[in-house]
Coordinates of C-alpha atoms in Angstrom, one line a residue:
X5 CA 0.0 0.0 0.0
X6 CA 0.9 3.3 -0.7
X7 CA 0.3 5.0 2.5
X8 CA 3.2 2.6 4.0
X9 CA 5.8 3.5 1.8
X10 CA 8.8 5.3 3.4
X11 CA 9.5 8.2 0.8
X12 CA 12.2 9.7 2.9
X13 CA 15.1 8.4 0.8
X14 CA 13.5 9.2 -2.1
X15 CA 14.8 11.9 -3.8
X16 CA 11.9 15.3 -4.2
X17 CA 10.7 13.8 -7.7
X18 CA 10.6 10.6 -7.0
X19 CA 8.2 11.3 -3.5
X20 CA 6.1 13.8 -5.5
X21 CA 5.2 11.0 -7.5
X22 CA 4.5 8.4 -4.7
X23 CA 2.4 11.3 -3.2
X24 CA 0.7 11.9 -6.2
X25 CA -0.4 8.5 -6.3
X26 CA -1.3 8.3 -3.0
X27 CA -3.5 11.7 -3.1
X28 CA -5.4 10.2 -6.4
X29 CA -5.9 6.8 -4.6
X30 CA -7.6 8.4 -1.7
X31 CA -9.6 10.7 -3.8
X32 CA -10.9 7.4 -5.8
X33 CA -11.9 5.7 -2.4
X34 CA -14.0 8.7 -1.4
X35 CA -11.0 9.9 1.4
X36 CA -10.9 13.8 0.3
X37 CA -9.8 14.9 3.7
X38 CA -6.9 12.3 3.3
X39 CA -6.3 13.1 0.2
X40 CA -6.3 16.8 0.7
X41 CA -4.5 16.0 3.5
X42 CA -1.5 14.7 1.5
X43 CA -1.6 17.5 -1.6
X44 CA -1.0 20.0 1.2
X45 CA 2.3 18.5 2.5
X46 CA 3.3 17.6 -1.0
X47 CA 2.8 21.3 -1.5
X48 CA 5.0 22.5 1.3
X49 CA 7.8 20.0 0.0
X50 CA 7.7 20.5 -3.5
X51 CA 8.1 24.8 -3.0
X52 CA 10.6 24.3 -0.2
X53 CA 12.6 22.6 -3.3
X54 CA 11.9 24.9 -5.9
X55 CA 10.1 22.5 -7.6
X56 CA 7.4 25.3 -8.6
X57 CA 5.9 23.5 -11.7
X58 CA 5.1 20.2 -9.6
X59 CA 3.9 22.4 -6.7
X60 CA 1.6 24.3 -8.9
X61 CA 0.0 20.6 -10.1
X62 CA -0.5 19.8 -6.6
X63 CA -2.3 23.0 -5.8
X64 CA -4.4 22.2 -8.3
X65 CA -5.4 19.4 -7.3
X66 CA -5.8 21.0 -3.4
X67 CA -8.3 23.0 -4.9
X68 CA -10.4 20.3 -7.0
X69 CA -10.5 17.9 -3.9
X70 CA -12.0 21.0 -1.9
X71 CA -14.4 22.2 -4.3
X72 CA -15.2 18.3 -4.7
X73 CA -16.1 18.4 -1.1
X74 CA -18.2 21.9 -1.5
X75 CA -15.3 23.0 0.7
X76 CA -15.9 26.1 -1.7
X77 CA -14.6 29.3 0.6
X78 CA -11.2 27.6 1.4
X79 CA -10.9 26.2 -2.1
X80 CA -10.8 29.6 -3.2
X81 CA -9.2 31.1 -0.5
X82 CA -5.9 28.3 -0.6
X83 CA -5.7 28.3 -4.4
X84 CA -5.1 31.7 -4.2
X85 CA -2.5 31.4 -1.8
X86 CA -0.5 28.8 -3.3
X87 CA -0.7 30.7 -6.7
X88 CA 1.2 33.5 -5.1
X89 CA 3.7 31.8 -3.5
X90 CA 4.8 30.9 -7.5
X91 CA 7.2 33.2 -9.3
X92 CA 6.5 35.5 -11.9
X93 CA 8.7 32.9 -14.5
X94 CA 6.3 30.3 -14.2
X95 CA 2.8 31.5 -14.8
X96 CA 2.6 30.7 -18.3
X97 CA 3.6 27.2 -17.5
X98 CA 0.9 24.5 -18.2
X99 CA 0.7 23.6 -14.7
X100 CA 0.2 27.3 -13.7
X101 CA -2.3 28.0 -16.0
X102 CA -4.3 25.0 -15.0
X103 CA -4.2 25.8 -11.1
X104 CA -5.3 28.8 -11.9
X105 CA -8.1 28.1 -14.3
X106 CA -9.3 25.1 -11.2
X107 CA -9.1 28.5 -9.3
X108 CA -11.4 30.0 -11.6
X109 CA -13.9 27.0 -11.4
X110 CA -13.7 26.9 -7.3
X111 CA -15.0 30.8 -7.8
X112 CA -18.0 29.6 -10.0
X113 CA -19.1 26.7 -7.5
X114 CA -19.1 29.4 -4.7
X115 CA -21.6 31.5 -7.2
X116 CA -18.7 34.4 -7.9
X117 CA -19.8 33.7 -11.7
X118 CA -19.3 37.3 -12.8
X119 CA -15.9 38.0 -11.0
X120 CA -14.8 34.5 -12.3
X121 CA -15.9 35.2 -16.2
X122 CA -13.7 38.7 -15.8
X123 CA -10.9 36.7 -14.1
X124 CA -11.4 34.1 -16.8
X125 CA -10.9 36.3 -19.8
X126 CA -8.1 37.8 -18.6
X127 CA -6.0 34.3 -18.6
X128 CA -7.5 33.6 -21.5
X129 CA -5.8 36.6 -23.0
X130 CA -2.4 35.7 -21.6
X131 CA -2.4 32.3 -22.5
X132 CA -3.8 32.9 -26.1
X133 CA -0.4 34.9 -25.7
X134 CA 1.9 32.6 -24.3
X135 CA 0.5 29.6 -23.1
X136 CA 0.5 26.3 -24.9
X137 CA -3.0 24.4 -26.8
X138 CA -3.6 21.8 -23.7
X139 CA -3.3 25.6 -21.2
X140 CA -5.4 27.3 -23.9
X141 CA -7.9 23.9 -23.3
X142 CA -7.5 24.0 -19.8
X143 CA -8.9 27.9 -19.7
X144 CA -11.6 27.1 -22.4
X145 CA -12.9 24.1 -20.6
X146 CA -13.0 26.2 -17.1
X147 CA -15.2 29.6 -19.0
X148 CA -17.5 26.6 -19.8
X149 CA -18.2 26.5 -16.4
X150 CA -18.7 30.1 -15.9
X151 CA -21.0 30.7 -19.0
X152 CA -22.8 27.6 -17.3
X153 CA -23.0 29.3 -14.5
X154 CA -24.1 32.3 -15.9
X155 CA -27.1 30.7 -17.9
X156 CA -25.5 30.6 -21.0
X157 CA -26.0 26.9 -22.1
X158 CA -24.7 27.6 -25.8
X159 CA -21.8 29.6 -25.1
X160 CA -20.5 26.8 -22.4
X161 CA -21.1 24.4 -25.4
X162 CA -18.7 26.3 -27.4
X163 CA -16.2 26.9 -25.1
X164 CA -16.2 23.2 -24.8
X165 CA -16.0 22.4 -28.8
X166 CA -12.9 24.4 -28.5
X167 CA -11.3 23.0 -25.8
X168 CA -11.9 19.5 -27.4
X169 CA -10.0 20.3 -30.6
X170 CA -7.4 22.1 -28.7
X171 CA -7.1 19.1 -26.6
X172 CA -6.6 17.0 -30.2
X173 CA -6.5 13.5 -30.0
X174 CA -4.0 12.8 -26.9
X175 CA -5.8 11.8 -23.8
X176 CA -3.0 13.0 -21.4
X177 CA -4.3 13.0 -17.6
X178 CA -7.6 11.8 -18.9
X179 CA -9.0 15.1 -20.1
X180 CA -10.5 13.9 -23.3
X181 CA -13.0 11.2 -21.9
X182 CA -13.9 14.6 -19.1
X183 CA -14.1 16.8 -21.3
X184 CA -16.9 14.7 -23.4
X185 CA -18.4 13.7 -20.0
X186 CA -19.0 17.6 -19.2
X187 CA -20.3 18.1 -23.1
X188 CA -22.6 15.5 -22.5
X189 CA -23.9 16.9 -19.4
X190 CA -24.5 20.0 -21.8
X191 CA -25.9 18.7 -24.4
X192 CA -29.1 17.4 -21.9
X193 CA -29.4 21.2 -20.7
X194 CA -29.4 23.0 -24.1
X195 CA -32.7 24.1 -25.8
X196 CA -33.6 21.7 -27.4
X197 CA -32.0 19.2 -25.6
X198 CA -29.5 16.5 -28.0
X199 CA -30.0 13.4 -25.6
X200 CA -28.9 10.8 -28.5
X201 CA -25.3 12.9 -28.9
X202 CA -25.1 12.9 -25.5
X203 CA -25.5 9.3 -24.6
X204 CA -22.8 8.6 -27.9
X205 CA -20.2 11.5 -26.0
X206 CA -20.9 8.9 -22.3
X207 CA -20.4 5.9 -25.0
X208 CA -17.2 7.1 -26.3
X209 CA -15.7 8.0 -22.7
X210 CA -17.0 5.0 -20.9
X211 CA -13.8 3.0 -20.8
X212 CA -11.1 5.8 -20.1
X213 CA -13.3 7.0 -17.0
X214 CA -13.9 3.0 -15.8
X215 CA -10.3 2.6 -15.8
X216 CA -9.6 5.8 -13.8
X217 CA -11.9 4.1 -11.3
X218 CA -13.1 7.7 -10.4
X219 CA -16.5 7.2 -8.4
X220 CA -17.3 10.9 -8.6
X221 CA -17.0 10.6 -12.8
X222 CA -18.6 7.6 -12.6
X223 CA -21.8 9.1 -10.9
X224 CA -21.8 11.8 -13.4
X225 CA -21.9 10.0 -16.0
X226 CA -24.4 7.9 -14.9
X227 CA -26.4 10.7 -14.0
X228 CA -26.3 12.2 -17.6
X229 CA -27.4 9.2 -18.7
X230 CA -30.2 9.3 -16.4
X231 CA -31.0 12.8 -17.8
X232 CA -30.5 11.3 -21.8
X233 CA -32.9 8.2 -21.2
X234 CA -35.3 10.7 -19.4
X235 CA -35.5 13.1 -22.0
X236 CA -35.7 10.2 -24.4
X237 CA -38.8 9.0 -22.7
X238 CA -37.6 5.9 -21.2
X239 CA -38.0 6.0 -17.6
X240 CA -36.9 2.8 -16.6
X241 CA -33.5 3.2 -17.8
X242 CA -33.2 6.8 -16.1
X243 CA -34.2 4.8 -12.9
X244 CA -31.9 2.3 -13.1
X245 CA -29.0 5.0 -13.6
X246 CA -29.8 7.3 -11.3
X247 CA -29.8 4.8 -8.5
X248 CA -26.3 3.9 -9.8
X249 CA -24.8 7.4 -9.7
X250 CA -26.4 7.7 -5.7
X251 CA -25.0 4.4 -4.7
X252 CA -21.5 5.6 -6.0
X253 CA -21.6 8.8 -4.0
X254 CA -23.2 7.1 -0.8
X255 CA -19.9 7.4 1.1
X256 CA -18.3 10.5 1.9
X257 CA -19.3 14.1 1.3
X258 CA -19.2 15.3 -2.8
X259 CA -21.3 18.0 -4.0
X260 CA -22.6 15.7 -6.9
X261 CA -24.7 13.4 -4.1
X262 CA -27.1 16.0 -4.4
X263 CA -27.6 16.5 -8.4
X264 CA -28.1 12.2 -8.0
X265 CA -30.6 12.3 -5.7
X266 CA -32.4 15.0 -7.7
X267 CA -32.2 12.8 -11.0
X268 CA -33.7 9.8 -8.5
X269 CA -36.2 11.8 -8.3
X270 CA -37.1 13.0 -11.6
X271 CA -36.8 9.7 -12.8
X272 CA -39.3 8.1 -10.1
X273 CA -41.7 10.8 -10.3
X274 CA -41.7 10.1 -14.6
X275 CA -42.4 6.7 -13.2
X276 CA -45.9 7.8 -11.3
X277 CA -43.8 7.6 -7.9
X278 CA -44.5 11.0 -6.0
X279 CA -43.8 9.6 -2.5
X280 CA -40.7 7.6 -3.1
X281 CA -39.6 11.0 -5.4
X282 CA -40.2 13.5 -2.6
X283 CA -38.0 11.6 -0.4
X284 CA -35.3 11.6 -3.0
X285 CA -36.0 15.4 -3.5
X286 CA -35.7 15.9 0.4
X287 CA -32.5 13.7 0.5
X288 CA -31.0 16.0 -2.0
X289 CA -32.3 19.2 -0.5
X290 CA -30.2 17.6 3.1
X291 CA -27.7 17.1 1.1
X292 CA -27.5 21.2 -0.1
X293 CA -27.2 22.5 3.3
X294 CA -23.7 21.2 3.1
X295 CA -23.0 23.6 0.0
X296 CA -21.6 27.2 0.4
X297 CA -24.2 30.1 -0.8
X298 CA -24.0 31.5 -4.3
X299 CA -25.5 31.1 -7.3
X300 CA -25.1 27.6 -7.5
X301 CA -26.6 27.1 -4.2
X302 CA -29.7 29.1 -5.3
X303 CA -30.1 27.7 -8.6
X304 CA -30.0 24.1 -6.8
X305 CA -32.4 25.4 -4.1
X306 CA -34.8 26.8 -6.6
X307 CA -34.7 23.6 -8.7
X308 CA -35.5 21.3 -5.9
X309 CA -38.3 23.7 -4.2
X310 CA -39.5 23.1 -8.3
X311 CA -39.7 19.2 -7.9
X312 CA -41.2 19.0 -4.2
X313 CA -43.9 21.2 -5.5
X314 CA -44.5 19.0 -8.2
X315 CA -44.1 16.2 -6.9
X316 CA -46.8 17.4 -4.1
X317 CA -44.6 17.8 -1.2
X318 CA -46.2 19.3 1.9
X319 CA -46.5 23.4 1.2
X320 CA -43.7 24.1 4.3
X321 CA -40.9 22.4 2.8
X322 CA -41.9 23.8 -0.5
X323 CA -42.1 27.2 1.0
X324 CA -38.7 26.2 2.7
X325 CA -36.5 25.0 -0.5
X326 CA -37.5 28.4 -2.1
X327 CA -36.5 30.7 0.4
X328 CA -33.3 29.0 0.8
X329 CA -32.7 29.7 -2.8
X330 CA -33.4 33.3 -2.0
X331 CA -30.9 33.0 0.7
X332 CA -28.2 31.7 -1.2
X333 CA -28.6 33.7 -3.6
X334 CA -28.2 37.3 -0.5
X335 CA -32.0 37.9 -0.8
X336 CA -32.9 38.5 3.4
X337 CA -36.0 37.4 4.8
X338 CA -38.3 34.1 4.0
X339 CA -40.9 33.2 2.4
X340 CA -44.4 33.2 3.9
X341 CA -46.1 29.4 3.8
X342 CA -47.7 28.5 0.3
X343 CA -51.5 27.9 -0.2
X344 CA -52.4 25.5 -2.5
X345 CA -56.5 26.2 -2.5
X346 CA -59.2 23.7 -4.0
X347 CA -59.1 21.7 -6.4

């Protein structure tokens, strides 16, 4: 096991890759704090030694494991410390560019969408400048997120297209097989919907993302598929997804637990299942008071006040969703108790 391995006669390289290892094997088993745990001293080491490109790798992948764990404020907050603890030489570097596009996506899941698409142009600028195509990617793939964010379906789509041909052919690190896993979550939430191209995009990153073993990708994908098959009209196979992607997250705190509850329920409520739906919807809406405000927040909160309402949930924890999407989103005060009438 990795954890046992005595790196202290290893030389700087040759422990940055045992702890690299190590962090990614936690992160597969669902042990973020652990994991997290281990980036952070790999941090310390690698910039005691100079080693500023591996550092800024690490710190990048600090800040994915905390925004994994809607740890949003200190993913923000310690991405932003270890990017300026990196000399001025080194910011055009691949690795530097990445961090700092991961930094960009941290600001997004903690609903700073606007200051993230300013931040977000402006390294798009400097790498179009003097970065390299998979950096160039790397900054596309992130303003996906923050026209996402923002509302802008279309506009994430295309900064995705053109991170996928920048990204070519070469599926280094496993971007390609992610980057088709985030189109495909995409292509479910554009008007119209494409739910055949999506389920081909899942098809065609299927193996890479088994192999990485990742249980978070994993419940994604099966999620989007969940979406696809509903929006193709078969409910059975949304079911039988959905329940896949929450038994992957069961363990351990990730923000996706909540978006795979939410497709639970959609998929049991297309079924004629209001009861067992509303207690997916409320497992989700549990789930949210674990993620920071923001937009993201809000727009979750909003969407699941949506589904209890449809689904016919009492009119308190209706009333309740809604005006926690009004306080993520800084609106004071809460909504009075909803009256549903005669029917």
């Amino acid at each position: 096991m990795l954890d046992v391995v005595d790196v202290s006669e290893l030389d700087i390289d040759g422990a940055a890759r045992v702890g690299l290892a190590y962090a990614e094997a936690l992160d597969v088993a669902g042990e973020l704090d652990a994991s997290i745990d281990v980036l952070e001293r790999l941090c310390t080491r690698l910039l005691a030694a100079q080693r500023h490109q591996q550092a800024a790798f690490a710190a990048m992948r600090v800040v994915m494991a905390l925004t994994e764990s809607a740890d949003l404020h200190r993913a923000v907050g310690r991405g932003e410390e270890l990017l300026a603890l990196l000399p001025p030489e080194v910011m055009t570097s691949d690795e530097v560019v990445r961090l700092e596009s991961t930094i960009i996506w941290a600001y997004v899941a903690r609903g700073d969408a606007t200051y993230a698409r300013y931040r977000g142009r402006r390294l798009l600028e400097r790498t179009r400048a003097h970065g390299s195509r998979r950096a160039l990617s790397s900054v596309h793939w992130n303003l996906a997120f923050v026209d996402e964010a923002l509302g802008d379906a279309d506009a994430a789509l295309e900064q995705l297209e053109s991170a996928i041909a920048l990204a070519g052919e070469d599926e280094v690190d496993r971007d390609l097989p992610r980057l088709r896993l985030d189109r495909a979550y995409l292509l479910v939430t554009v008007d119209p919907p494409r739910a055949q191209e999506a389920l081909a995009d899942l098809d065609a990153a299927r193996t890479a993302l088994e192999i990485g073993e990742s249980q978070v990708e994993l419940a994604r994908a099966a999620s989007v598929r969940s979406r696809a098959w509903l929006l193709l009209g078969d409910s059975d196979a949304a079911a039988r997804y959905a329940v896949e992607a929450v038994d992957l997250l069961r363990d351990g705190v990730r923000r996706d637990a909540a978006s795979a509850h939410e497709v639970l329920g959609d998929a049991l409520l297309a079924q004629l299942s209001p009861t067992e739906a509303v207690k997916e919807y409320r497992s989700a809406a549990d789930l949210l008071d674990m993620i920071a405000s923001g937009r993201s927040a809000a727009t979750l909160w909003r969407r699941i006040g949506d589904r209890l309402r449809v689904a016919g949930d009492d009119d308190a924890r209706v009333a309740e969703a809604y005006s926690r999407a009004l306080a993520a989103a800084g609106v004071r005060g809460t909504l009075p108790p909803l009256s549903r009438g005669r029917s």
